[in-house]
Amino acid sequence: MIDFTLRVGIFLFILSLLFIWQCFLPRGPLLQWRQRWRHNMALLVLGALCVRLVQPLLLSFVAVLSLDVGLLDVLALPFWWSFLISILLLDCLIYWQHRLFHRIPWLWCLHRVHHSDPELDVSSAVRFHPLEILLSLFIKASAVWFIGIPVEAVLVFDILLNASAMFNHTNARLPAKMESFVNRLLVTPDMHRIHHSRLSSEADSNYGFCLSIWDSLFASRTWLASQGDECLSIGMPNTKAYRPMSLKALLVMPFKNFRTLP
Ligand SMILES: [Zn+2]
């Protein structure tokens, strides 16, 4: 319960800070924010409810299977080494998970709900189909079990991942000098915005959420949008103007053939 309250408290605190940032120093106007915020917050609540239902089952399953045979258990490293390596491995895992969600067609059907947002702001960070959230939970739980990640690292990584996702979707910009320095290590809003381009060549790049080093290391980095950041067209790749009109349209989107979407 303390864990849940702590997470919600940190989530709301960071959300408020980034919301203030994008209100006072916006990158550009948000023309559809009312409908987008309704959709994104509804998906957040639905996703959180699904996680609350499934998590106890998953935790007991992992607890039953846990025999201290994870890779890190076998290596028996000092706690802080295990902790740091776990954070890096989890971030690398999220990078590859994201990349596979773009590559494998049925996974893309789920993930395209996130990319259907026609504008980006801090609320876009929670726009995920509940099935994608559940699948991510299973993938992460498997990794935690297989690698033997300490529970402290899981908690800190979850907070880091949420904070990074909110930061890199914010409708704001870092000062130019800071941007060129920070984006070598961390994913920034300017870097992640390119991932939300309608051009598929750009959407299929910049997969990182927290550290930007994975995109450099695995050759998936786009440094500048072809149209420039100002003219970058955000939304569903390979479409000109697709915009879901209802929450139901978002929930059924993974089960629809793309050509039949409104
Ligand atoms: Zn994506």
Tab-separated table of C-alpha atoms and ligand atoms in Angstrom:
chain	number	residue	atom	x	y	z
A	1	MET	CA	0.000	0.000	0.000
A	2	ILE	CA	2.891	2.386	0.880
A	3	ASP	CA	4.505	1.389	-2.406
A	4	PHE	CA	1.277	2.261	-4.321
A	5	THR	CA	0.789	5.583	-2.482
A	6	LEU	CA	4.450	6.506	-3.069
A	7	ARG	CA	4.188	5.776	-6.788
A	8	VAL	CA	0.957	7.733	-7.200
A	9	GLY	CA	2.396	10.646	-5.164
A	10	ILE	CA	5.581	10.821	-7.267
A	11	PHE	CA	3.538	10.424	-10.491
A	12	LEU	CA	1.253	13.349	-9.579
A	13	PHE	CA	4.170	15.504	-8.437
A	14	ILE	CA	6.141	15.029	-11.685
A	15	LEU	CA	2.970	15.368	-13.792
A	16	SER	CA	2.242	18.724	-12.105
A	17	LEU	CA	5.808	20.028	-12.623
A	18	LEU	CA	5.852	19.070	-16.314
A	19	PHE	CA	2.310	20.391	-16.798
A	20	ILE	CA	3.415	23.776	-15.413
A	21	TRP	CA	6.503	23.690	-17.692
A	22	GLN	CA	4.433	23.065	-20.837
A	23	CYS	CA	1.826	25.661	-19.805
A	24	PHE	CA	4.345	28.464	-19.283
A	25	LEU	CA	6.930	27.559	-21.935
A	26	PRO	CA	5.020	25.578	-24.599
A	27	ARG	CA	6.768	24.358	-27.727
A	28	GLY	CA	3.600	25.084	-29.684
A	29	PRO	CA	-0.170	25.447	-29.294
A	30	LEU	CA	-2.237	22.364	-28.449
A	31	LEU	CA	-5.435	22.565	-30.492
A	32	GLN	CA	-7.099	19.287	-29.491
A	33	TRP	CA	-6.104	19.031	-25.850
A	34	ARG	CA	-9.600	18.611	-24.383
A	35	GLN	CA	-10.468	15.435	-26.295
A	36	ARG	CA	-6.904	14.106	-26.025
A	37	TRP	CA	-6.751	14.559	-22.257
A	38	ARG	CA	-10.148	12.830	-21.874
A	39	HIS	CA	-8.935	9.865	-23.933
A	40	ASN	CA	-5.483	9.680	-22.373
A	41	MET	CA	-6.719	9.894	-18.783
A	42	ALA	CA	-9.447	7.295	-19.465
A	43	LEU	CA	-6.763	4.925	-20.825
A	44	LEU	CA	-4.614	5.626	-17.754
A	45	VAL	CA	-7.476	4.634	-15.428
A	46	LEU	CA	-8.391	1.520	-17.457
A	47	GLY	CA	-4.735	0.443	-17.626
A	48	ALA	CA	-4.241	0.998	-13.882
A	49	LEU	CA	-7.379	-1.051	-13.106
A	50	CYS	CA	-6.160	-3.948	-15.270
A	51	VAL	CA	-2.752	-3.854	-13.579
A	52	ARG	CA	-4.381	-3.826	-10.135
A	53	LEU	CA	-6.395	-6.895	-11.068
A	54	VAL	CA	-3.533	-8.882	-12.587
A	55	GLN	CA	-0.559	-7.813	-10.447
A	56	PRO	CA	-1.360	-9.857	-7.286
A	57	LEU	CA	-1.718	-12.995	-9.417
A	58	LEU	CA	1.524	-12.255	-11.231
A	59	LEU	CA	3.414	-11.463	-8.036
A	60	SER	CA	2.358	-14.720	-6.393
A	61	PHE	CA	3.320	-16.610	-9.564
A	62	VAL	CA	6.794	-14.985	-9.570
A	63	ALA	CA	7.101	-15.639	-5.812
A	64	VAL	CA	6.285	-19.336	-6.306
A	65	LEU	CA	8.817	-19.616	-9.141
A	66	SER	CA	11.500	-17.605	-7.377
A	67	LEU	CA	14.234	-19.950	-6.286
A	68	ASP	CA	17.050	-17.389	-6.299
A	69	VAL	CA	18.294	-18.773	-9.584
A	70	GLY	CA	18.291	-15.497	-11.568
A	71	LEU	CA	21.499	-14.488	-13.344
A	72	LEU	CA	22.324	-11.840	-10.736
A	73	ASP	CA	21.647	-14.299	-7.873
A	74	VAL	CA	24.154	-16.704	-9.402
A	75	LEU	CA	26.786	-13.951	-9.818
A	76	ALA	CA	26.287	-12.887	-6.156
A	77	LEU	CA	27.458	-9.300	-6.790
A	78	PRO	CA	27.416	-6.618	-4.066
A	79	PHE	CA	23.932	-5.043	-3.754
A	80	TRP	CA	24.782	-1.709	-5.437
A	81	TRP	CA	26.343	-3.433	-8.440
A	82	SER	CA	23.249	-5.613	-8.819
A	83	PHE	CA	21.057	-2.538	-8.425
A	84	LEU	CA	22.869	-0.481	-11.112
A	85	ILE	CA	23.165	-3.369	-13.559
A	86	SER	CA	19.453	-4.121	-13.069
A	87	ILE	CA	18.441	-0.532	-13.899
A	88	LEU	CA	20.582	-0.609	-17.073
A	89	LEU	CA	19.284	-4.027	-18.135
A	90	LEU	CA	15.654	-3.033	-17.549
A	91	ASP	CA	16.094	0.134	-19.609
A	92	CYS	CA	17.738	-1.865	-22.409
A	93	LEU	CA	14.862	-4.371	-22.233
A	94	ILE	CA	12.284	-1.584	-22.566
A	95	TYR	CA	14.194	-0.271	-25.605
A	96	TRP	CA	14.028	-3.693	-27.329
A	97	GLN	CA	10.440	-4.266	-26.270
A	98	HIS	CA	9.484	-0.938	-27.835
A	99	ARG	CA	11.438	-1.779	-31.005
A	100	LEU	CA	9.671	-5.151	-31.293
A	101	PHE	CA	6.279	-3.486	-30.764
A	102	HIS	CA	7.059	-1.538	-33.935
A	103	ARG	CA	8.457	-4.490	-35.880
A	104	ILE	CA	5.971	-7.308	-35.191
A	105	PRO	CA	2.607	-6.598	-36.855
A	106	TRP	CA	0.258	-7.822	-34.066
A	107	LEU	CA	2.274	-5.950	-31.446
A	108	TRP	CA	2.148	-2.838	-33.607
A	109	CYS	CA	-1.681	-3.187	-33.650
A	110	LEU	CA	-1.578	-2.608	-29.880
A	111	HIS	CA	1.157	0.036	-29.876
A	112	ARG	CA	-0.392	2.153	-32.649
A	113	VAL	CA	-2.959	3.372	-30.090
A	114	HIS	CA	-0.084	5.304	-28.505
A	115	HIS	CA	0.977	6.676	-31.899
A	116	SER	CA	-2.562	7.767	-32.790
A	117	ASP	CA	-2.182	10.841	-30.588
A	118	PRO	CA	-2.319	13.780	-33.035
A	119	GLU	CA	-0.421	16.076	-30.670
A	120	LEU	CA	2.102	15.415	-27.946
A	121	ASP	CA	2.047	16.636	-24.401
A	122	VAL	CA	2.636	15.190	-20.949
A	123	SER	CA	-0.691	13.278	-21.103
A	124	SER	CA	0.542	11.293	-24.153
A	125	ALA	CA	2.862	9.400	-21.800
A	126	VAL	CA	-0.107	7.413	-20.439
A	127	ARG	CA	-1.867	6.772	-23.772
A	128	PHE	CA	-1.415	3.014	-24.036
A	129	HIS	CA	-3.977	0.315	-24.760
A	130	PRO	CA	-4.637	-1.721	-21.552
A	131	LEU	CA	-3.554	-4.912	-23.364
A	132	GLU	CA	-0.178	-3.344	-24.176
A	133	ILE	CA	0.196	-2.397	-20.501
A	134	LEU	CA	-0.611	-5.960	-19.392
A	135	LEU	CA	1.751	-7.466	-21.956
A	136	SER	CA	4.537	-5.107	-20.816
A	137	LEU	CA	3.867	-6.176	-17.233
A	138	PHE	CA	4.298	-9.861	-18.145
A	139	ILE	CA	7.490	-9.156	-20.122
A	140	LYS	CA	8.950	-7.154	-17.226
A	141	ALA	CA	7.951	-9.773	-14.636
A	142	SER	CA	9.614	-12.491	-16.727
A	143	ALA	CA	12.807	-10.415	-16.968
A	144	VAL	CA	12.764	-9.702	-13.228
A	145	TRP	CA	12.458	-13.421	-12.529
A	146	PHE	CA	15.018	-14.533	-15.137
A	147	ILE	CA	17.660	-11.913	-14.306
A	148	GLY	CA	17.004	-11.978	-10.557
A	149	ILE	CA	16.456	-8.223	-10.294
A	150	PRO	CA	16.231	-6.905	-6.706
A	151	VAL	CA	12.809	-5.563	-5.740
A	152	GLU	CA	14.331	-2.134	-4.904
A	153	ALA	CA	15.609	-1.827	-8.490
A	154	VAL	CA	12.161	-2.738	-9.886
A	155	LEU	CA	10.537	0.005	-7.807
A	156	VAL	CA	13.140	2.672	-8.689
A	157	PHE	CA	13.080	1.712	-12.375
A	158	ASP	CA	9.266	1.965	-12.516
A	159	ILE	CA	9.435	5.474	-11.085
A	160	LEU	CA	12.292	6.415	-13.467
A	161	LEU	CA	10.448	5.022	-16.477
A	162	ASN	CA	7.225	6.865	-15.647
A	163	ALA	CA	9.110	10.105	-15.037
A	164	SER	CA	11.114	9.749	-18.282
A	165	ALA	CA	8.005	8.949	-20.323
A	166	MET	CA	6.216	12.033	-18.979
A	167	PHE	CA	9.328	14.203	-19.512
A	168	ASN	CA	9.965	13.126	-23.099
A	169	HIS	CA	6.325	13.612	-24.169
A	170	THR	CA	6.069	17.130	-22.679
A	171	ASN	CA	5.107	19.910	-25.081
A	172	ALA	CA	8.232	21.910	-24.245
A	173	ARG	CA	11.874	22.248	-25.175
A	174	LEU	CA	15.097	22.281	-23.236
A	175	PRO	CA	17.299	25.325	-23.959
A	176	ALA	CA	19.352	24.569	-27.125
A	177	LYS	CA	22.712	24.283	-25.366
A	178	MET	CA	21.305	21.988	-22.692
A	179	GLU	CA	19.509	19.878	-25.340
A	180	SER	CA	22.672	19.049	-27.288
A	181	PHE	CA	24.390	18.046	-24.049
A	182	VAL	CA	21.552	16.139	-22.342
A	183	ASN	CA	20.363	14.151	-25.380
A	184	ARG	CA	23.670	12.291	-25.584
A	185	LEU	CA	22.713	10.435	-22.425
A	186	LEU	CA	18.976	10.940	-21.836
A	187	VAL	CA	15.924	10.938	-24.094
A	188	THR	CA	14.600	14.506	-24.410
A	189	PRO	CA	11.249	15.813	-25.726
A	190	ASP	CA	12.970	16.951	-28.977
A	191	MET	CA	14.404	13.463	-29.489
A	192	HIS	CA	11.216	11.538	-28.682
A	193	ARG	CA	9.015	13.846	-30.785
A	194	ILE	CA	10.764	12.491	-33.884
A	195	HIS	CA	9.555	9.015	-32.844
A	196	HIS	CA	5.962	10.331	-33.120
A	197	SER	CA	6.452	11.583	-36.676
A	198	ARG	CA	3.923	10.538	-39.335
A	199	LEU	CA	6.899	9.477	-41.483
A	200	SER	CA	7.424	5.783	-40.761
A	201	SER	CA	11.195	6.068	-41.279
A	202	GLU	CA	11.279	8.500	-38.334
A	203	ALA	CA	8.659	6.655	-36.229
A	204	ASP	CA	10.827	3.533	-36.587
A	205	SER	CA	13.702	5.219	-34.753
A	206	ASN	CA	14.454	6.808	-31.356
A	207	TYR	CA	12.896	3.939	-29.372
A	208	GLY	CA	14.521	4.817	-26.038
A	209	PHE	CA	12.434	6.036	-23.094
A	210	CYS	CA	15.015	6.836	-20.447
A	211	LEU	CA	18.630	6.508	-21.673
A	212	SER	CA	19.337	7.573	-25.263
A	213	ILE	CA	22.490	5.461	-25.493
A	214	TRP	CA	20.598	2.362	-26.733
A	215	ASP	CA	19.500	4.147	-29.917
A	216	SER	CA	23.095	5.174	-30.582
A	217	LEU	CA	24.425	1.711	-29.715
A	218	PHE	CA	21.874	-0.224	-31.786
A	219	ALA	CA	21.882	2.197	-34.759
A	220	SER	CA	18.285	3.449	-34.492
A	221	ARG	CA	18.955	7.081	-33.732
A	222	THR	CA	17.545	9.990	-35.762
A	223	TRP	CA	19.137	13.227	-34.668
A	224	LEU	CA	16.999	15.662	-36.681
A	225	ALA	CA	13.533	15.370	-38.236
A	226	SER	CA	13.651	15.660	-42.036
A	227	GLN	CA	11.090	18.504	-42.011
A	228	GLY	CA	12.721	20.157	-39.006
A	229	ASP	CA	11.215	20.206	-35.525
A	230	GLU	CA	8.916	23.177	-36.218
A	231	CYS	CA	7.188	21.480	-39.167
A	232	LEU	CA	7.287	17.932	-37.774
A	233	SER	CA	3.929	16.298	-38.461
A	234	ILE	CA	2.888	14.279	-35.396
A	235	GLY	CA	0.469	11.351	-35.474
A	236	MET	CA	-0.193	7.875	-36.810
A	237	PRO	CA	2.624	6.894	-39.212
A	238	ASN	CA	1.676	6.743	-42.898
A	239	THR	CA	-1.515	8.750	-42.449
A	240	LYS	CA	-2.253	12.387	-43.209
A	241	ALA	CA	-4.964	13.228	-40.702
A	242	TYR	CA	-6.127	10.166	-38.717
A	243	ARG	CA	-7.695	11.122	-35.386
A	244	PRO	CA	-9.773	8.721	-33.235
A	245	MET	CA	-13.091	10.309	-32.361
A	246	SER	CA	-14.009	8.257	-29.289
A	247	LEU	CA	-12.554	6.184	-26.474
A	248	LYS	CA	-14.262	3.129	-27.977
A	249	ALA	CA	-12.412	3.748	-31.255
A	250	LEU	CA	-9.134	3.621	-29.309
A	251	LEU	CA	-10.077	0.444	-27.434
A	252	VAL	CA	-11.080	-1.474	-30.568
A	253	MET	CA	-8.241	-0.103	-32.706
A	254	PRO	CA	-5.917	-3.132	-32.144
A	255	PHE	CA	-8.591	-5.471	-33.530
A	256	LYS	CA	-9.314	-3.460	-36.653
A	257	ASN	CA	-7.642	-3.672	-39.968
A	258	PHE	CA	-5.884	-0.364	-40.428
A	259	ARG	CA	-7.628	0.261	-43.769
A	260	THR	CA	-11.035	0.106	-42.085
A	261	LEU	CA	-10.171	2.731	-39.468
A	262	PRO	CA	-12.252	5.906	-39.812
B	1	ZN	ZN	6.540	3.774	-30.415
